[in-house]
């Protein structure tokens, strides 16, 4: 009879291979010299293929099924094996060849995306992206019988998510946001000129390091670096990497994207370390992951209380630019509402239009209604339709996100779902933690982090997103929390 310890050993050996590949990918996006791109792709492909072959071996399936027949397994052990069997069954649909081809195509696409951004020309990216889209269609076809081909890819990031469900979510949310946008623009959209001065890169970097420390990021279990696009990756709960990018003409770019990535990192550092390589040591879903980053970036980082706390820090680093500012001016600056071109820099209201445009684009690609060569034109049409603005070039248009170069189709909707979960979770946390606002104003975010560790992080993948949401708030996801939060932040009549 196989033992649970044998299962753990096998899973952790596979995790070692996968995380070794993750280290190489992190290096690819931070320090890899340009000439190393070809062999880095080969290395990543080989490791991905090795991990896939080890995980999908026939005897792994036999081990999992026999373990599930063991009545002596603890609840934790049984849940790990159940989730692993789900993953195993799905992974068996992939051939080793497809895994290698997907990895190779993603590597080529990433480097052509970097070059396309350098040249500000989508056509440089077009050929490699088109090849990757065809592979994603192939992937969707082997994943099972879904009502829509896009559902198969959505399910990779948010278990159970479907086009039918998301069409309803966006169909209910966007009209309400359109109304909010009109009200805010008519009342007081904010003024962010104090953030658009010259802020030296070195000083921004030093402030960022102080900021992540204050928010509870464990520097002994992670580090921060720079990259073309901010991201977080983890090789264990005790080795979590975040990156940022710095614009000397916009302090908000680095500051609040750093808070966003810290939110992701705090989740990774809070996952059970003793479950390394096992499902219960992994995040619940990408939407729940995004709830953590959006909660820290927006519900905390863009609050009046946090602006009171962080302003003295900023004045130490930038006395000439911010010496005479007050916390209310900073609050209005970091919450300015205005249609904009760049998703990662968008305000909380217009942000969801950016996500919806990408959602519609990906659906159309998977359906075959849109070709890759038509993406820049589609992008411009949709930005004009939803935000009333037109990207002047590809870098500020369809080349701004790294996700497609990684093959991450189906990821973008989790950003909006995450924002909705964040508002719902934060509302519950406020009720559970009297004095939370004043704590944040003094930089005392420990109680909130401890609450998130207990209610979100500690569970790993034990629960689905909906199950976790109902455990925390006694109901499924509702956009009402987000709408109330926005109305309160911008001083709008709650009865409207």
Coordinates of C-alpha atoms in Angstrom, one line a residue, residues 111-480:
X111 CA 11.5 38.3 -26.4
X112 CA 9.7 39.5 -29.5
X113 CA 7.3 41.5 -27.2
X114 CA 10.3 43.1 -25.6
X115 CA 11.7 44.0 -29.0
X116 CA 8.3 45.2 -30.3
X117 CA 8.1 47.6 -27.3
X118 CA 11.6 48.8 -28.0
X119 CA 10.6 49.6 -31.6
X120 CA 7.1 50.6 -30.7
X121 CA 5.8 48.3 -33.5
X122 CA 3.2 45.6 -32.9
X123 CA 4.2 43.9 -36.2
X124 CA 7.5 42.8 -34.6
X125 CA 5.4 40.7 -32.1
X126 CA 2.6 39.7 -34.5
X127 CA 4.1 36.5 -36.0
X128 CA 5.1 34.9 -32.7
X129 CA 1.9 35.9 -31.0
X130 CA -0.1 34.4 -33.9
X131 CA 1.7 31.1 -33.5
X132 CA 1.1 31.2 -29.7
X133 CA -2.7 31.9 -30.3
X134 CA -2.9 28.8 -32.5
X135 CA -1.3 26.7 -29.7
X136 CA -3.7 28.1 -27.2
X137 CA -6.6 27.1 -29.4
X138 CA -5.1 23.6 -29.6
X139 CA -4.8 23.6 -25.8
X140 CA -8.4 24.7 -25.3
X141 CA -9.5 21.9 -27.6
X142 CA -7.8 19.2 -25.6
X143 CA -8.9 20.4 -22.1
X144 CA -12.5 19.1 -22.4
X145 CA -15.9 19.8 -23.7
X146 CA -16.7 23.4 -22.7
X147 CA -19.6 25.5 -23.9
X148 CA -17.1 28.1 -25.2
X149 CA -13.5 27.5 -26.2
X150 CA -12.4 30.4 -24.0
X151 CA -14.0 28.7 -21.0
X152 CA -11.2 26.1 -21.0
X153 CA -8.5 28.8 -20.6
X154 CA -10.5 30.7 -18.1
X155 CA -10.7 27.6 -16.0
X156 CA -6.9 27.4 -15.8
X157 CA -6.9 30.7 -13.7
X158 CA -10.3 30.7 -12.1
X159 CA -11.8 27.3 -11.6
X160 CA -15.4 27.2 -12.8
X161 CA -15.3 30.6 -14.6
X162 CA -17.2 30.7 -17.9
X163 CA -17.9 33.2 -20.6
X164 CA -21.6 33.0 -19.6
X165 CA -20.8 34.0 -16.0
X166 CA -18.4 36.7 -16.9
X167 CA -20.7 38.2 -19.5
X168 CA -23.2 38.6 -16.6
X169 CA -20.6 40.1 -14.2
X170 CA -19.4 42.7 -16.7
X171 CA -23.0 43.3 -18.0
X172 CA -24.0 44.3 -14.5
X173 CA -20.8 46.1 -13.5
X174 CA -20.0 48.3 -16.5
X175 CA -23.2 50.3 -16.7
X176 CA -23.0 51.1 -13.0
X177 CA -19.4 52.2 -13.4
X178 CA -20.4 54.3 -16.4
X179 CA -22.8 56.1 -14.1
X180 CA -20.2 56.5 -11.3
X181 CA -17.7 57.8 -13.8
X182 CA -20.1 60.5 -14.9
X183 CA -20.9 61.5 -11.3
X184 CA -17.3 61.7 -10.3
X185 CA -16.1 63.6 -13.3
X186 CA -18.9 66.1 -12.8
X187 CA -18.2 66.5 -9.1
X188 CA -14.4 66.3 -8.5
X189 CA -12.2 64.0 -10.6
X190 CA -9.1 64.8 -8.5
X191 CA -5.8 66.4 -9.3
X192 CA -2.6 64.4 -9.7
X193 CA -0.1 67.2 -10.7
X194 CA 1.9 66.7 -7.5
X195 CA 2.8 63.2 -8.7
X196 CA 3.9 64.3 -12.2
X197 CA 7.0 66.2 -11.1
X198 CA 10.6 64.9 -11.4
X199 CA 11.3 62.2 -8.9
X200 CA 14.8 60.8 -9.0
X201 CA 14.9 57.0 -9.7
X202 CA 17.3 56.3 -6.8
X203 CA 15.2 58.1 -4.3
X204 CA 12.1 56.3 -5.5
X205 CA 13.8 53.0 -5.2
X206 CA 14.9 53.7 -1.6
X207 CA 11.4 54.8 -0.7
X208 CA 10.0 51.6 -2.3
X209 CA 12.2 49.5 -0.1
X210 CA 11.1 51.3 3.0
X211 CA 7.5 50.9 1.9
X212 CA 7.5 47.2 1.3
X213 CA 9.1 46.7 4.8
X214 CA 6.4 48.8 6.5
X215 CA 3.7 46.7 4.8
X216 CA 5.1 43.5 6.3
X217 CA 7.0 42.1 3.4
X218 CA 9.6 39.7 4.8
X219 CA 12.9 40.7 3.2
X220 CA 14.6 37.5 4.5
X221 CA 12.1 35.6 2.4
X222 CA 12.1 37.6 -0.7
X223 CA 13.6 40.6 -2.7
X224 CA 12.6 43.3 -5.1
X225 CA 14.1 44.0 -8.5
X226 CA 13.3 45.9 -11.7
X227 CA 11.6 44.6 -14.8
X228 CA 9.8 45.8 -17.9
X229 CA 6.5 44.9 -16.4
X230 CA 5.9 44.6 -12.6
X231 CA 5.3 41.1 -11.4
X232 CA 5.5 38.7 -8.5
X233 CA 6.8 35.1 -8.6
X234 CA 7.4 32.6 -5.8
X235 CA 9.7 29.6 -5.5
X236 CA 8.4 28.8 -2.0
X237 CA 6.7 30.7 0.8
X238 CA 10.2 31.6 1.9
X239 CA 11.5 32.9 -1.4
X240 CA 9.1 35.4 -3.0
X241 CA 10.3 37.9 -5.7
X242 CA 8.6 41.1 -6.7
X243 CA 9.6 43.6 -9.3
X244 CA 8.8 47.2 -10.1
X245 CA 9.5 49.8 -12.8
X246 CA 10.3 53.4 -12.2
X247 CA 9.1 56.5 -14.2
X248 CA 10.9 59.6 -13.0
X249 CA 8.0 61.7 -14.2
X250 CA 5.3 59.9 -12.3
X251 CA 5.7 58.9 -8.6
X252 CA 2.4 57.0 -8.6
X253 CA 3.7 54.5 -11.2
X254 CA 6.3 52.9 -9.0
X255 CA 4.7 53.6 -5.6
X256 CA 1.3 52.0 -6.0
X257 CA 2.3 49.3 -8.4
X258 CA 4.9 48.3 -5.7
X259 CA 2.0 48.1 -3.1
X260 CA 0.1 46.0 -5.6
X261 CA 3.0 43.5 -6.0
X262 CA 3.5 43.5 -2.2
X263 CA -0.1 42.4 -1.8
X264 CA 0.6 39.4 -4.1
X265 CA 3.9 38.7 -2.2
X266 CA 2.2 38.8 1.3
X267 CA -0.2 36.1 0.1
X268 CA 2.7 33.9 -1.2
X269 CA 4.7 34.4 2.0
X270 CA 1.6 33.5 4.1
X271 CA 0.9 30.2 2.4
X272 CA 1.6 27.2 4.6
X273 CA 5.3 26.5 4.2
X274 CA 4.9 22.9 5.4
X275 CA 2.7 22.3 2.3
X276 CA 5.5 23.0 -0.2
X277 CA 4.8 21.4 -3.5
X278 CA 1.3 20.4 -2.5
X279 CA -2.1 22.0 -3.5
X280 CA -2.7 23.3 0.0
X281 CA 0.6 25.3 -0.3
X282 CA -0.7 27.0 -3.4
X283 CA -3.0 30.1 -3.9
X284 CA -6.7 29.4 -4.1
X285 CA -7.1 31.0 -7.5
X286 CA -5.8 34.0 -9.6
X287 CA -8.9 36.0 -8.6
X288 CA -8.2 35.5 -4.9
X289 CA -4.5 36.3 -5.6
X290 CA -5.6 39.5 -7.3
X291 CA -8.0 40.3 -4.4
X292 CA -4.9 40.5 -2.1
X293 CA -3.0 42.8 -4.4
X294 CA -5.9 45.1 -5.1
X295 CA -6.9 45.2 -1.4
X296 CA -3.5 46.4 -0.4
X297 CA -3.1 48.8 -3.4
X298 CA -6.5 50.3 -3.3
X299 CA -8.5 49.7 -0.1
X300 CA -5.4 50.3 2.0
X301 CA -2.9 52.2 -0.2
X302 CA -5.3 54.7 -1.7
X303 CA -7.2 55.4 1.5
X304 CA -7.1 58.7 3.4
X305 CA -5.6 56.9 6.4
X306 CA -2.7 55.5 4.4
X307 CA -2.0 58.9 2.8
X308 CA -1.7 60.3 6.3
X309 CA 0.9 57.7 7.1
X310 CA 3.0 57.7 3.9
X311 CA 3.1 61.5 3.3
X312 CA 5.9 62.2 5.9
X313 CA 8.0 59.4 4.3
X314 CA 7.6 61.0 0.9
X315 CA 8.5 64.4 2.2
X316 CA 11.7 63.0 3.6
X317 CA 12.7 61.6 0.2
X318 CA 11.2 64.4 -1.9
X319 CA 11.2 67.6 0.2
X320 CA 11.3 70.0 -2.8
X321 CA 8.4 68.3 -4.6
X322 CA 6.1 67.4 -1.7
X323 CA 7.3 69.5 1.2
X324 CA 4.2 71.7 1.2
X325 CA 1.6 69.0 0.3
X326 CA -0.9 67.7 2.8
X327 CA -2.5 64.3 3.1
X328 CA -5.8 65.3 1.4
X329 CA -3.9 66.6 -1.6
X330 CA -2.1 63.3 -1.8
X331 CA -5.3 61.4 -1.4
X332 CA -6.9 63.3 -4.3
X333 CA -3.9 62.7 -6.4
X334 CA -3.7 59.0 -6.0
X335 CA -7.5 58.7 -6.6
X336 CA -7.8 60.9 -9.6
X337 CA -10.4 59.5 -12.0
X338 CA -9.8 60.0 -15.7
X339 CA -10.0 57.8 -18.8
X340 CA -6.4 56.7 -19.5
X341 CA -4.4 54.5 -21.9
X342 CA -2.4 52.3 -19.5
X343 CA -4.2 49.6 -17.5
X344 CA -1.7 49.4 -14.7
X345 CA -2.0 53.1 -14.1
X346 CA -5.8 53.3 -14.4
X347 CA -8.0 54.5 -11.5
X348 CA -10.3 52.1 -9.7
X349 CA -13.4 53.2 -11.7
X350 CA -12.0 53.1 -15.3
X351 CA -9.8 50.1 -14.6
X352 CA -12.5 47.6 -15.4
X353 CA -13.1 49.0 -18.9
X354 CA -9.4 48.1 -19.6
X355 CA -10.0 44.6 -18.4
X356 CA -13.2 44.2 -20.3
X357 CA -11.6 45.3 -23.6
X358 CA -8.9 42.6 -23.1
X359 CA -11.6 40.0 -22.2
X360 CA -13.6 40.8 -25.4
X361 CA -10.4 40.7 -27.4
X362 CA -9.3 37.2 -26.1
X363 CA -12.8 35.8 -26.6
X364 CA -12.8 37.0 -30.2
X365 CA -9.4 35.5 -30.9
X366 CA -10.4 32.1 -29.5
X367 CA -13.7 32.2 -31.5
X368 CA -11.8 33.1 -34.7
X369 CA -13.7 36.4 -35.1
X370 CA -10.5 38.4 -34.7
X371 CA -7.0 37.7 -36.2
X372 CA -3.8 38.8 -34.5
X373 CA -3.0 41.3 -37.2
X374 CA -6.2 43.1 -36.4
X375 CA -5.5 43.5 -32.7
X376 CA -4.2 47.1 -32.8
X377 CA -7.2 48.3 -34.8
X378 CA -9.6 46.5 -32.5
X379 CA -7.8 48.0 -29.5
X380 CA -8.2 51.5 -30.8
X381 CA -11.9 51.0 -31.6
X382 CA -12.6 49.6 -28.1
X383 CA -10.7 52.3 -26.3
X384 CA -12.6 55.0 -28.2
X385 CA -15.9 53.2 -27.5
X386 CA -15.5 52.6 -23.8
X387 CA -13.1 55.4 -22.6
X388 CA -13.3 58.0 -25.4
X389 CA -9.6 58.0 -26.1
X390 CA -7.4 56.5 -28.8
X391 CA -3.9 55.1 -28.2
X392 CA -1.3 57.1 -30.2
X393 CA 1.0 54.2 -30.7
X394 CA 1.4 50.4 -30.1
X395 CA 3.4 50.8 -26.9
X396 CA 0.6 52.6 -25.2
X397 CA -1.9 50.3 -26.9
X398 CA -1.8 46.6 -27.6
X399 CA 1.8 46.1 -26.5
X400 CA 1.4 47.4 -22.9
X401 CA 0.8 44.0 -21.2
X402 CA 3.3 41.1 -20.9
X403 CA 0.5 38.5 -20.4
X404 CA 0.1 37.3 -24.0
X405 CA 3.8 36.8 -24.5
X406 CA 3.6 34.3 -21.6
X407 CA 0.5 32.6 -23.2
X408 CA -1.7 33.8 -20.3
X409 CA -5.0 33.9 -22.1
X410 CA -7.9 33.9 -19.7
X411 CA -6.0 35.7 -17.0
X412 CA -7.3 39.3 -17.4
X413 CA -10.8 38.7 -16.1
X414 CA -9.3 37.7 -12.7
X415 CA -8.3 41.4 -12.3
X416 CA -11.9 42.6 -12.1
X417 CA -13.0 39.6 -10.1
X418 CA -10.2 40.3 -7.7
X419 CA -11.2 43.9 -7.2
X420 CA -14.7 42.8 -6.3
X421 CA -13.4 40.2 -3.9
X422 CA -11.1 42.8 -2.4
X423 CA -13.9 45.2 -1.6
X424 CA -16.0 42.4 -0.1
X425 CA -13.2 41.0 2.1
X426 CA -12.1 44.4 3.2
X427 CA -15.6 45.3 4.3
X428 CA -15.7 42.2 6.5
X429 CA -12.2 43.0 7.8
X430 CA -13.3 46.5 8.8
X431 CA -16.2 45.1 10.9
X432 CA -13.9 42.5 12.5
X433 CA -11.0 44.9 13.3
X434 CA -12.3 48.0 15.2
X435 CA -9.9 50.9 14.8
X436 CA -8.5 49.5 11.5
X437 CA -8.5 53.0 9.8
X438 CA -6.5 54.6 12.7
X439 CA -4.1 51.7 12.7
X440 CA -3.5 52.2 8.9
X441 CA -2.9 55.9 9.5
X442 CA -0.1 55.0 11.9
X443 CA 1.4 52.4 9.6
X444 CA 0.2 49.6 11.8
X445 CA -1.0 47.1 9.1
X446 CA -0.1 44.0 11.2
X447 CA -3.7 43.4 12.4
X448 CA -5.0 43.4 8.9
X449 CA -2.3 41.1 7.6
X450 CA -2.9 38.7 10.5
X451 CA -6.6 38.7 9.6
X452 CA -5.8 37.9 6.0
X453 CA -3.4 35.2 7.0
X454 CA -6.0 33.5 9.1
X455 CA -9.0 33.9 6.7
X456 CA -7.3 33.7 3.2
X457 CA -3.7 32.7 3.1
X458 CA -3.7 29.8 5.5
X459 CA -6.2 27.7 3.4
X460 CA -4.1 27.4 0.3
X461 CA -6.3 25.7 -2.4
X462 CA -8.5 24.0 0.1
X463 CA -11.5 26.0 -1.0
X464 CA -12.7 27.4 -4.4
X465 CA -13.0 31.1 -4.7
X466 CA -16.7 31.0 -4.1
X467 CA -16.4 28.7 -1.1
X468 CA -13.8 31.0 0.4
X469 CA -15.9 34.1 -0.2
X470 CA -18.9 32.5 1.5
X471 CA -16.8 31.4 4.5
X472 CA -15.5 35.0 4.9
X473 CA -18.6 37.1 4.1
X474 CA -21.5 34.6 4.3
X475 CA -22.4 35.2 0.7
X476 CA -21.1 34.7 -2.8
X477 CA -19.3 37.5 -4.7
X478 CA -21.4 40.6 -5.1
X479 CA -20.4 43.8 -6.9
X480 CA -22.5 45.8 -4.4

